[in-house]
mmCIF file of C-alpha atoms and ligand atoms in Angstrom:
data_model
loop_
_atom_site.group_PDB
_atom_site.id
_atom_site.type_symbol
_atom_site.label_atom_id
_atom_site.label_comp_id
_atom_site.label_asym_id
_atom_site.label_seq_id
_atom_site.Cartn_x
_atom_site.Cartn_y
_atom_site.Cartn_z
ATOM 1 C CA UNK F 1388 5.932 5.623 27.546
ATOM 2 C CA UNK F 1389 5.771 3.042 24.737
ATOM 3 C CA UNK F 1390 8.997 1.265 23.753
ATOM 4 C CA UNK F 1391 8.840 2.868 20.289
ATOM 5 C CA UNK F 1392 7.842 6.545 20.135
ATOM 6 C CA UNK F 1393 6.260 7.591 16.838
ATOM 7 C CA UNK F 1394 5.658 10.982 15.243
ATOM 8 C CA UNK F 1395 2.532 10.913 13.080
ATOM 9 C CA UNK F 1396 2.869 13.005 9.898
ATOM 10 C CA UNK F 1397 -0.578 13.813 8.497
ATOM 11 C CA UNK F 1398 -3.567 13.435 10.795
ATOM 12 C CA UNK F 1399 -6.366 13.036 8.197
ATOM 13 C CA UNK F 1400 -8.631 10.141 7.231
ATOM 14 C CA UNK F 1401 -6.306 7.126 7.246
ATOM 15 C CA UNK F 1402 -4.501 8.245 10.407
ATOM 16 C CA UNK F 1403 -7.677 7.209 12.276
ATOM 17 C CA UNK F 1404 -7.212 3.593 11.132
ATOM 18 C CA UNK F 1405 -3.517 3.616 12.138
ATOM 19 C CA UNK F 1406 -4.443 5.044 15.553
ATOM 20 C CA UNK F 1407 -6.606 1.955 16.218
ATOM 21 C CA UNK F 1408 -3.392 -0.051 15.745
ATOM 22 C CA UNK F 1409 -1.340 2.103 18.121
ATOM 23 C CA UNK F 1410 -4.061 1.790 20.776
ATOM 24 C CA UNK F 1411 -4.018 -2.002 20.446
ATOM 25 C CA UNK F 1412 -0.208 -2.214 20.748
ATOM 26 C CA UNK F 1413 0.153 0.678 23.214
ATOM 27 C CA UNK F 1414 2.874 -0.838 25.388
ATOM 28 C CA UNK F 1415 5.203 -1.441 22.483
ATOM 29 C CA UNK F 1416 4.486 1.453 20.129
ATOM 30 C CA UNK F 1417 2.637 4.760 20.416
ATOM 31 C CA UNK F 1418 2.267 8.221 18.933
ATOM 32 C CA UNK F 1419 3.931 10.870 21.090
ATOM 33 C CA UNK F 1420 3.940 13.734 18.560
ATOM 34 C CA UNK F 1421 1.768 14.645 15.592
ATOM 35 C CA UNK F 1422 2.299 17.022 12.691
ATOM 36 C CA UNK F 1423 -0.394 18.288 10.363
ATOM 37 C CA UNK F 1424 -0.204 21.401 8.183
ATOM 38 C CA UNK F 1425 -3.735 22.300 9.311
ATOM 39 C CA UNK F 1426 -3.283 23.528 12.877
ATOM 40 C CA UNK F 1427 -6.801 22.551 13.926
ATOM 41 C CA UNK F 1428 -6.145 18.945 12.820
ATOM 42 C CA UNK F 1429 -2.743 18.828 14.550
ATOM 43 C CA UNK F 1430 -4.236 20.110 17.812
ATOM 44 C CA UNK F 1431 -7.290 17.823 17.620
ATOM 45 C CA UNK F 1432 -5.133 14.725 16.978
ATOM 46 C CA UNK F 1433 -2.697 15.889 19.672
ATOM 47 C CA UNK F 1434 -5.546 16.104 22.203
ATOM 48 C CA UNK F 1435 -6.965 12.760 21.124
ATOM 49 C CA UNK F 1436 -3.579 11.031 21.514
ATOM 50 C CA UNK F 1437 -1.976 12.998 24.344
ATOM 51 C CA UNK F 1438 0.720 13.875 21.777
ATOM 52 C CA UNK F 1439 2.575 17.135 21.102
ATOM 53 C CA UNK F 1440 1.121 18.903 18.031
ATOM 54 C CA UNK F 1441 3.161 20.551 15.255
ATOM 55 C CA UNK F 1442 2.191 22.249 12.006
ATOM 56 C CA UNK F 1443 5.638 21.614 10.508
ATOM 57 C CA UNK F 1444 6.868 18.037 10.535
ATOM 58 C CA UNK F 1445 10.485 19.145 10.025
ATOM 59 C CA UNK F 1446 10.255 21.011 13.325
ATOM 60 C CA UNK F 1447 8.843 17.874 14.918
ATOM 61 C CA UNK F 1448 11.784 15.845 13.564
ATOM 62 C CA UNK F 1449 14.270 18.375 14.996
ATOM 63 C CA UNK F 1450 12.610 18.734 18.381
ATOM 64 C CA UNK F 1451 10.998 15.475 19.418
ATOM 65 C CA UNK F 1452 12.650 12.416 20.915
ATOM 66 C CA UNK F 1453 10.962 9.936 18.557
ATOM 67 C CA UNK F 1454 12.186 6.652 17.088
ATOM 68 C CA UNK F 1455 9.968 6.492 14.024
ATOM 69 C CA UNK F 1456 7.459 8.360 11.904
ATOM 70 C CA UNK F 1457 4.185 7.264 10.364
ATOM 71 C CA UNK F 1458 3.591 9.117 7.088
ATOM 72 C CA UNK F 1459 -0.099 9.595 6.220
ATOM 73 C CA UNK F 1460 0.250 12.467 3.752
ATOM 74 C CA UNK F 1461 -1.149 13.100 0.262
ATOM 75 C CA UNK F 1462 0.896 11.205 -2.339
ATOM 76 C CA UNK F 1463 2.993 14.072 -3.734
ATOM 77 C CA UNK F 1464 4.423 14.746 -0.256
ATOM 78 C CA UNK F 1465 5.640 11.224 0.551
ATOM 79 C CA UNK F 1466 9.145 11.492 -0.943
ATOM 80 C CA UNK F 1467 10.100 14.672 0.923
ATOM 81 C CA UNK F 1468 8.798 13.357 4.229
ATOM 82 C CA UNK F 1469 10.604 10.001 3.820
ATOM 83 C CA UNK F 1470 13.901 11.691 2.960
ATOM 84 C CA UNK F 1471 13.598 14.169 5.854
ATOM 85 C CA UNK F 1472 12.736 11.417 8.342
ATOM 86 C CA UNK F 1473 15.549 9.131 7.125
ATOM 87 C CA UNK F 1474 18.074 11.974 7.368
ATOM 88 C CA UNK F 1475 16.887 12.581 10.919
ATOM 89 C CA UNK F 1476 17.612 8.883 11.656
ATOM 90 C CA UNK F 1477 13.971 7.877 12.156
ATOM 91 C CA UNK F 1478 12.439 4.571 11.080
ATOM 92 C CA UNK F 1479 9.505 4.981 8.732
ATOM 93 C CA UNK F 1480 6.060 3.533 8.143
ATOM 94 C CA UNK F 1481 4.724 5.072 4.931
ATOM 95 C CA UNK F 1482 1.260 4.945 3.442
ATOM 96 C CA UNK F 1483 0.932 3.906 -0.171
ATOM 97 C CA UNK F 1484 2.176 4.814 -2.726
ATOM 98 C CA UNK F 1485 5.820 4.945 -1.611
ATOM 99 C CA UNK F 1486 6.334 7.953 -3.932
ATOM 100 C CA UNK F 1487 5.413 8.988 -7.455
ATOM 101 C CA UNK F 1488 8.290 8.767 -9.949
ATOM 102 C CA UNK F 1489 11.426 6.734 -10.700
ATOM 103 C CA UNK F 1490 13.633 9.660 -9.627
ATOM 104 C CA UNK F 1491 11.771 9.971 -6.345
ATOM 105 C CA UNK F 1492 12.107 6.210 -5.789
ATOM 106 C CA UNK F 1493 15.889 6.388 -6.297
ATOM 107 C CA UNK F 1494 16.079 9.227 -3.746
ATOM 108 C CA UNK F 1495 13.981 7.287 -1.259
ATOM 109 C CA UNK F 1496 16.145 4.161 -1.577
ATOM 110 C CA UNK F 1497 19.340 6.180 -1.150
ATOM 111 C CA UNK F 1498 18.054 8.094 1.887
ATOM 112 C CA UNK F 1499 16.913 4.902 3.625
ATOM 113 C CA UNK F 1500 20.142 3.012 2.854
ATOM 114 C CA UNK F 1501 22.528 5.876 3.645
ATOM 115 C CA UNK F 1502 20.924 6.483 7.022
ATOM 116 C CA UNK F 1503 20.472 2.826 8.011
ATOM 117 C CA UNK F 1504 16.808 3.195 8.928
ATOM 118 C CA UNK F 1505 13.977 0.694 8.380
ATOM 119 C CA UNK F 1506 11.148 1.633 6.042
ATOM 120 C CA UNK F 1507 7.962 -0.388 6.004
ATOM 121 C CA UNK F 1508 5.325 0.158 3.347
ATOM 122 C CA UNK F 1509 1.835 0.332 4.879
ATOM 123 C CA UNK F 1510 0.480 -2.432 2.619
ATOM 124 C CA UNK F 1511 -2.313 -3.348 4.998
ATOM 125 C CA UNK F 1512 -4.089 -5.925 2.823
ATOM 126 C CA UNK F 1513 -1.099 -8.267 3.169
ATOM 127 C CA UNK F 1514 -2.381 -8.834 6.698
ATOM 128 C CA UNK F 1515 -5.673 -10.349 5.511
ATOM 129 C CA UNK F 1516 -5.609 -13.922 6.849
ATOM 130 C CA UNK F 1517 -6.660 -15.216 3.409
ATOM 131 C CA UNK F 1518 -3.598 -13.580 1.855
ATOM 132 C CA UNK F 1519 -1.248 -15.051 4.460
ATOM 133 C CA UNK F 1520 -2.796 -18.510 3.966
ATOM 134 C CA UNK F 1521 -2.545 -18.220 0.173
ATOM 135 C CA UNK F 1522 1.108 -17.218 0.405
ATOM 136 C CA UNK F 1523 1.808 -20.174 2.678
ATOM 137 C CA UNK F 1524 0.125 -22.586 0.228
ATOM 138 C CA UNK F 1525 1.918 -21.110 -2.776
ATOM 139 C CA UNK F 1526 5.300 -21.267 -1.059
ATOM 140 C CA UNK F 1527 4.634 -24.883 -0.025
ATOM 141 C CA UNK F 1528 4.077 -25.712 -3.708
ATOM 142 C CA UNK F 1529 0.419 -26.728 -3.161
ATOM 143 C CA UNK F 1530 -0.605 -25.741 -6.698
ATOM 144 C CA UNK F 1531 2.830 -26.339 -8.219
ATOM 145 C CA UNK F 1532 4.455 -23.852 -10.532
ATOM 146 C CA UNK F 1533 2.246 -20.760 -10.642
ATOM 147 C CA UNK F 1534 1.083 -19.601 -14.082
ATOM 148 C CA UNK F 1535 -1.298 -16.711 -13.407
ATOM 149 C CA UNK F 1536 -2.470 -14.518 -10.544
ATOM 150 C CA UNK F 1537 -5.484 -12.202 -10.585
ATOM 151 C CA UNK F 1538 -6.523 -9.513 -8.113
ATOM 152 C CA UNK F 1539 -9.522 -7.192 -7.939
ATOM 153 C CA UNK F 1540 -10.224 -4.127 -5.845
ATOM 154 C CA UNK F 1541 -13.226 -2.206 -7.122
ATOM 155 C CA UNK F 1542 -16.037 -0.369 -5.412
ATOM 156 C CA UNK F 1543 -18.678 2.257 -6.129
ATOM 157 C CA UNK F 1544 -17.084 5.438 -4.849
ATOM 158 C CA UNK F 1545 -19.380 8.378 -4.269
ATOM 159 C CA UNK F 1546 -16.622 10.983 -4.479
ATOM 160 C CA UNK F 1547 -17.749 14.306 -5.899
ATOM 161 C CA UNK F 1548 -15.528 17.200 -6.974
ATOM 162 C CA UNK F 1549 -15.993 18.886 -3.579
ATOM 163 C CA UNK F 1550 -15.074 15.859 -1.477
ATOM 164 C CA UNK F 1551 -12.113 14.622 -3.524
ATOM 165 C CA UNK F 1552 -9.493 17.208 -2.535
ATOM 166 C CA UNK F 1553 -5.934 16.275 -3.601
ATOM 167 C CA UNK F 1554 -7.162 12.965 -5.102
ATOM 168 C CA UNK F 1555 -8.866 14.695 -8.046
ATOM 169 C CA UNK F 1556 -5.622 16.100 -9.465
ATOM 170 C CA UNK F 1557 -2.871 14.030 -11.103
ATOM 171 C CA UNK F 1558 -0.203 16.427 -9.766
ATOM 172 C CA UNK F 1559 -1.018 15.553 -6.191
ATOM 173 C CA UNK F 1560 -2.239 11.955 -6.578
ATOM 174 C CA UNK F 1561 0.295 10.858 -9.209
ATOM 175 C CA UNK F 1562 -2.348 9.610 -11.654
ATOM 176 C CA UNK F 1563 -5.882 8.474 -10.918
ATOM 177 C CA UNK F 1564 -7.580 5.524 -9.265
ATOM 178 C CA UNK F 1565 -4.821 3.068 -10.299
ATOM 179 C CA UNK F 1566 -2.100 4.676 -8.177
ATOM 180 C CA UNK F 1567 -4.544 5.103 -5.295
ATOM 181 C CA UNK F 1568 -6.872 2.181 -4.571
ATOM 182 C CA UNK F 1569 -5.248 0.292 -7.465
ATOM 183 C CA UNK F 1570 -2.027 0.219 -5.452
ATOM 184 C CA UNK F 1571 -3.562 -2.456 -3.170
ATOM 185 C CA UNK F 1572 -4.262 -5.136 -5.818
ATOM 186 C CA UNK F 1573 -0.821 -4.341 -7.300
ATOM 187 C CA UNK F 1574 1.152 -5.107 -4.131
ATOM 188 C CA UNK F 1575 -1.072 -8.119 -3.572
ATOM 189 C CA UNK F 1576 -0.232 -9.382 -7.053
ATOM 190 C CA UNK F 1577 3.480 -8.803 -6.466
ATOM 191 C CA UNK F 1578 3.280 -10.671 -3.160
ATOM 192 C CA UNK F 1579 1.437 -13.689 -4.601
ATOM 193 C CA UNK F 1580 3.350 -13.829 -7.898
ATOM 194 C CA UNK F 1581 6.618 -14.133 -5.997
ATOM 195 C CA UNK F 1582 8.832 -12.772 -8.794
ATOM 196 C CA UNK F 1583 10.049 -9.415 -9.991
ATOM 197 C CA UNK F 1584 7.923 -7.455 -12.480
ATOM 198 C CA UNK F 1585 9.377 -7.223 -15.981
ATOM 199 C CA UNK F 1586 6.756 -5.561 -18.194
ATOM 200 C CA UNK F 1587 3.214 -4.218 -17.981
ATOM 201 C CA UNK F 1588 0.426 -2.493 -19.815
ATOM 202 C CA UNK F 1589 -3.004 -1.152 -18.968
ATOM 203 C CA UNK F 1590 -6.329 -0.045 -20.288
ATOM 204 C CA UNK F 1591 -7.480 2.989 -18.363
ATOM 205 C CA UNK F 1592 -11.042 4.289 -18.370
ATOM 206 C CA UNK F 1593 -13.111 7.045 -16.913
ATOM 207 C CA UNK F 1594 -16.560 5.519 -16.709
ATOM 208 C CA UNK F 1595 -18.277 7.744 -14.164
ATOM 209 C CA UNK F 1596 -16.054 10.167 -12.160
ATOM 210 C CA UNK F 1597 -15.624 12.447 -15.169
ATOM 211 C CA UNK F 1598 -14.276 15.364 -13.144
ATOM 212 C CA UNK F 1599 -11.104 13.422 -12.251
ATOM 213 C CA UNK F 1600 -7.959 14.264 -14.213
ATOM 214 C CA UNK F 1601 -6.848 10.627 -14.047
ATOM 215 C CA UNK F 1602 -8.720 7.373 -14.706
ATOM 216 C CA UNK F 1603 -11.462 6.059 -12.424
ATOM 217 C CA UNK F 1604 -10.868 2.434 -13.517
ATOM 218 C CA UNK F 1605 -7.979 0.309 -14.763
ATOM 219 C CA UNK F 1606 -7.228 -3.165 -16.059
ATOM 220 C CA UNK F 1607 -3.553 -4.093 -15.921
ATOM 221 C CA UNK F 1608 -1.467 -6.973 -17.285
ATOM 222 C CA UNK F 1609 1.950 -7.734 -15.804
ATOM 223 C CA UNK F 1610 4.661 -10.293 -16.611
ATOM 224 C CA UNK F 1611 7.030 -11.396 -13.838
ATOM 225 C CA UNK F 1612 10.532 -12.798 -14.217
ATOM 226 C CA UNK F 1613 9.467 -16.224 -12.889
ATOM 227 C CA UNK F 1614 6.962 -16.670 -15.730
ATOM 228 C CA UNK F 1615 3.860 -15.662 -13.756
ATOM 229 C CA UNK F 1616 1.434 -13.394 -15.613
ATOM 230 C CA UNK F 1617 -0.720 -11.142 -13.455
ATOM 231 C CA UNK F 1618 -4.011 -9.451 -14.193
ATOM 232 C CA UNK F 1619 -5.661 -6.850 -12.059
ATOM 233 C CA UNK F 1620 -8.900 -4.932 -12.191
ATOM 234 C CA UNK F 1621 -9.556 -1.879 -10.062
ATOM 235 C CA UNK F 1622 -12.223 0.806 -10.093
ATOM 236 C CA UNK F 1623 -14.021 3.553 -8.245
ATOM 237 C CA UNK F 1624 -16.792 3.536 -10.849
ATOM 238 C CA UNK F 1625 -18.576 0.287 -10.093
ATOM 239 C CA UNK F 1626 -19.034 -2.696 -7.819
ATOM 240 C CA UNK F 1627 -17.549 -5.862 -9.297
ATOM 241 C CA UNK F 1628 -19.966 -8.609 -10.376
ATOM 242 C CA UNK F 1629 -20.925 -10.754 -7.360
ATOM 243 C CA UNK F 1630 -18.801 -13.823 -8.168
ATOM 244 C CA UNK F 1631 -15.622 -11.858 -8.937
ATOM 245 C CA UNK F 1632 -12.690 -13.141 -6.890
ATOM 246 C CA UNK F 1633 -10.648 -10.834 -4.667
ATOM 247 C CA UNK F 1634 -7.635 -12.828 -5.760
ATOM 248 C CA UNK F 1635 -6.866 -16.146 -7.390
ATOM 249 C CA UNK F 1636 -3.867 -18.116 -8.605
ATOM 250 C CA UNK F 1637 -3.619 -20.954 -11.086
ATOM 251 C CA UNK F 1638 -0.692 -23.374 -11.293
ATOM 252 C CA UNK F 1639 0.307 -26.703 -12.779
ATOM 253 C CA UNK F 1640 -1.548 -28.742 -10.121
ATOM 254 C CA UNK F 1641 -4.679 -26.646 -9.576
ATOM 255 C CA UNK F 1642 -5.862 -23.279 -8.342
ATOM 256 C CA UNK F 1643 -6.771 -21.227 -5.320
ATOM 257 C CA UNK F 1644 -9.327 -18.473 -5.006
ATOM 258 C CA UNK F 1645 -10.460 -16.055 -2.319
ATOM 259 C CA UNK F 1646 -13.220 -13.529 -1.745
ATOM 260 C CA UNK F 1647 -10.956 -11.819 0.800
ATOM 261 C CA UNK F 1648 -12.210 -13.732 3.832
ATOM 262 C CA UNK F 1649 -12.304 -17.429 2.918
ATOM 263 C CA UNK F 1650 -9.835 -19.285 0.725
ATOM 264 C CA UNK F 1651 -10.433 -22.396 -1.353
ATOM 265 C CA UNK F 1652 -7.926 -24.491 -3.209
ATOM 266 C CA UNK F 1653 -8.795 -27.151 -5.665
ATOM 267 C CA UNK F 1654 -6.375 -29.566 -7.279
ATOM 268 C CA UNK F 1655 -6.846 -31.451 -10.545
ATOM 269 C CA UNK F 1656 -6.382 -34.628 -8.488
ATOM 270 C CA UNK F 1657 -9.788 -33.872 -6.910
ATOM 271 C CA UNK F 1658 -8.396 -32.707 -3.570
ATOM 272 C CA UNK F 1659 -10.090 -29.535 -2.340
ATOM 273 C CA UNK F 1660 -10.186 -27.572 0.910
ATOM 274 C CA UNK F 1661 -11.823 -24.351 2.066
ATOM 275 C CA UNK F 1662 -10.425 -22.267 4.909
ATOM 276 C CA UNK F 1663 -12.891 -19.963 6.670
ATOM 277 C CA UNK F 1664 -10.634 -17.471 8.366
ATOM 278 C CA UNK F 1665 -11.326 -15.171 11.309
ATOM 279 C CA UNK F 1666 -11.399 -11.537 10.118
ATOM 280 C CA UNK F 1667 -8.716 -9.200 11.492
ATOM 281 C CA UNK F 1668 -8.346 -5.422 11.498
ATOM 282 C CA UNK F 1669 -5.539 -5.212 8.946
ATOM 283 C CA UNK F 1670 -4.417 -1.793 10.198
ATOM 284 C CA UNK F 1671 -4.031 -3.131 13.751
ATOM 285 C CA UNK F 1672 -2.006 -6.053 12.377
ATOM 286 C CA UNK F 1673 0.096 -3.661 10.285
ATOM 287 C CA UNK F 1674 1.078 -1.501 13.278
ATOM 288 C CA UNK F 1675 1.866 -4.650 15.299
ATOM 289 C CA UNK F 1676 4.114 -5.875 12.475
ATOM 290 C CA UNK F 1677 5.910 -2.507 12.347
ATOM 291 C CA UNK F 1678 6.595 -2.789 16.103
ATOM 292 C CA UNK F 1679 7.737 -6.424 15.730
ATOM 293 C CA UNK F 1680 10.109 -5.451 12.921
ATOM 294 C CA UNK F 1681 11.697 -2.584 14.848
ATOM 295 C CA UNK F 1682 11.954 -4.381 18.185
ATOM 296 C CA UNK F 1683 13.055 -7.713 16.698
ATOM 297 C CA UNK F 1684 15.232 -5.995 14.073
ATOM 298 C CA UNK F 1685 13.579 -8.154 11.401
ATOM 299 C CA UNK F 1686 12.731 -7.152 7.856
ATOM 300 C CA UNK F 1687 9.175 -5.848 7.446
ATOM 301 C CA UNK F 1688 7.039 -7.870 5.026
ATOM 302 C CA UNK F 1689 7.326 -5.040 2.464
ATOM 303 C CA UNK F 1690 10.125 -2.472 2.589
ATOM 304 C CA UNK F 1691 11.019 0.285 0.127
ATOM 305 C CA UNK F 1692 12.155 -2.504 -2.229
ATOM 306 C CA UNK F 1693 8.634 -3.869 -2.716
ATOM 307 C CA UNK F 1694 7.286 -0.297 -2.689
ATOM 308 C CA UNK F 1695 9.614 0.475 -5.599
ATOM 309 C CA UNK F 1696 8.591 -2.725 -7.432
ATOM 310 C CA UNK F 1697 4.908 -1.794 -7.081
ATOM 311 C CA UNK F 1698 5.612 1.719 -8.312
ATOM 312 C CA UNK F 1699 7.585 0.216 -11.222
ATOM 313 C CA UNK F 1700 4.547 -1.827 -12.257
ATOM 314 C CA UNK F 1701 2.271 1.201 -12.076
ATOM 315 C CA UNK F 1702 4.617 3.475 -14.018
ATOM 316 C CA UNK F 1703 4.965 0.811 -16.734
ATOM 317 C CA UNK F 1704 1.183 0.324 -16.788
ATOM 318 C CA UNK F 1705 0.613 4.071 -17.248
ATOM 319 C CA UNK F 1706 3.328 4.197 -19.904
ATOM 320 C CA UNK F 1707 1.872 1.184 -21.702
ATOM 321 C CA UNK F 1708 -1.573 2.809 -21.697
ATOM 322 C CA UNK F 1709 -0.167 6.116 -22.947
ATOM 323 C CA UNK F 1710 1.853 4.616 -25.796
ATOM 324 C CA UNK F 1711 -0.465 1.660 -26.495
ATOM 325 C CA UNK F 1712 2.458 -0.730 -25.970
ATOM 326 C CA UNK F 1713 3.687 -3.200 -23.373
ATOM 327 C CA UNK F 1714 6.188 -1.133 -21.416
ATOM 328 C CA UNK F 1715 9.273 -2.406 -19.566
ATOM 329 C CA UNK F 1716 9.374 -1.985 -15.803
ATOM 330 C CA UNK F 1717 12.217 0.481 -15.298
ATOM 331 C CA UNK F 1718 15.107 -0.648 -13.132
ATOM 332 C CA UNK F 1719 15.606 1.989 -10.466
ATOM 333 C CA UNK F 1720 19.221 2.491 -9.294
HETATM 334 N N1 LIG L 1911 -4.448 1.821 3.231
HETATM 335 C C1 LIG L 1911 -5.605 2.319 2.891
HETATM 336 O O1 LIG L 1911 -6.588 1.612 2.745
HETATM 337 C C2 LIG L 1911 -5.715 3.806 2.678
HETATM 338 C C3 LIG L 1911 -6.975 4.417 2.694
HETATM 339 C C4 LIG L 1911 -7.035 5.813 2.554
HETATM 340 C C5 LIG L 1911 -5.869 6.543 2.377
HETATM 341 N N2 LIG L 1911 -4.664 5.905 2.320
HETATM 342 C C6 LIG L 1911 -3.424 6.670 2.066
HETATM 343 O O2 LIG L 1911 -3.156 7.512 3.191
HETATM 344 C C7 LIG L 1911 -2.561 8.724 2.759
HETATM 345 C C8 LIG L 1911 -3.370 9.909 3.264
HETATM 346 O O3 LIG L 1911 -4.692 9.770 2.797
HETATM 347 P P1 LIG L 1911 -5.917 10.353 3.638
HETATM 348 O O4 LIG L 1911 -7.139 9.742 3.086
HETATM 349 O O5 LIG L 1911 -5.667 10.221 5.095
HETATM 350 O O6 LIG L 1911 -5.830 11.890 3.195
HETATM 351 P P2 LIG L 1911 -6.402 13.146 3.966
HETATM 352 O O7 LIG L 1911 -6.476 14.232 2.972
HETATM 353 O O8 LIG L 1911 -7.637 12.752 4.729
HETATM 354 O O9 LIG L 1911 -5.271 13.476 5.059
HETATM 355 C C9 LIG L 1911 -4.029 14.027 4.724
HETATM 356 C C10 LIG L 1911 -3.600 14.904 5.891
HETATM 357 O O10 LIG L 1911 -2.310 15.435 5.591
HETATM 358 C C11 LIG L 1911 -2.283 16.798 6.017
HETATM 359 N N3 LIG L 1911 -1.227 17.500 5.292
HETATM 360 C C12 LIG L 1911 -1.232 17.958 4.012
HETATM 361 N N4 LIG L 1911 -0.053 18.537 3.721
HETATM 362 C C13 LIG L 1911 0.718 18.429 4.833
HETATM 363 C C14 LIG L 1911 2.055 18.813 5.149
HETATM 364 N N5 LIG L 1911 2.849 19.428 4.270
HETATM 365 N N6 LIG L 1911 2.517 18.547 6.400
HETATM 366 C C15 LIG L 1911 1.744 17.917 7.316
HETATM 367 N N7 LIG L 1911 0.471 17.558 7.069
HETATM 368 C C16 LIG L 1911 -0.023 17.791 5.837
HETATM 369 C C17 LIG L 1911 -3.669 17.315 5.700
HETATM 370 O O11 LIG L 1911 -3.976 18.485 6.414
HETATM 371 C C18 LIG L 1911 -4.533 16.106 6.103
HETATM 372 O O12 LIG L 1911 -4.915 16.175 7.472
HETATM 373 C C19 LIG L 1911 -2.462 8.612 1.242
HETATM 374 O O13 LIG L 1911 -1.191 8.145 0.915
HETATM 375 C C20 LIG L 1911 -3.526 7.603 0.877
HETATM 376 O O14 LIG L 1911 -3.296 6.901 -0.331
HETATM 377 C C21 LIG L 1911 -4.566 4.558 2.490
#
């Protein structure tokens, strides 16, 4: 038996990536039960993992001797699953987005705090070595006071109306591409900016996936309380131009830029260095970090607090786009 027993909630596409992580860290953390509303999926994942299958995750929470859950559900189901797991005293790893509205976020925070459990947001791209190196350089003051941060996460997505499922509808996804793939460059921006988001706006577009209710592309501007201004571009409609950075930051002494695998910083003094970093499976690193946090009783890199800050940015961006204004990031009690 692993030291930490996990109940997987939702055994679809992304669960496969998480499972690679549990296999890699099998002695410390492993899935011993799995719940999926589609019985065939629950049974198939159960067989694959040697885990007990359930079609109702609430039943799993009542019955199974588990320490934590891993929530891999469609977006509109995250809040209920987090609250149920917290009330059952289970620690939580939750896929992005944390939840969909300010009211849901307040409920999530309360449930986690009242029940004294740990919630880690599954923000896997934080585990890219280039991101960790950039954070280290920024915190060491290598480029001085940071003025701007940019992030990009765009790709040509060949979704069609038949393959999109719950992602095609705003009710179940919470919006469009921005709250889905766009969630990644948002948490990355938050992480690198190092402040709290104050206001945001967006231009949303539907360039190609016309059958979606929400946007297929977004450009977002965000101001943070430490003076950093962030810009992000995200799309399912197109590949970015070849030289587009994955992320960059500019400060008083110089800048740093990354394509996601290597990282270069360049100072106005002429000093420059490029780090070519070994690729890692970010999902494997994420599951290892979840285990480290629970066993070492240390704070995960992103908890519900950063999840709420990311959601705050996205809600303000959507509001700014809707009203053609710069919208404040709502403070969630
Ligand atoms: N980090 C990443 O790069 C990344 C990539 C893809 C998806 N995701 C996130 O993972 C989550 C799931 O996405 P996915 O692509 O795996 O979706 P999916 O549709 O492939 O899987 C969702 C699973 O949940 C099950 N389900 C639905 N309702 C349920 C319920 N009430 N109880 C139990 N099971 C239920 C479905 O049967 C399905 O098996 C989303 O939050 C998504 O944004 C993250």
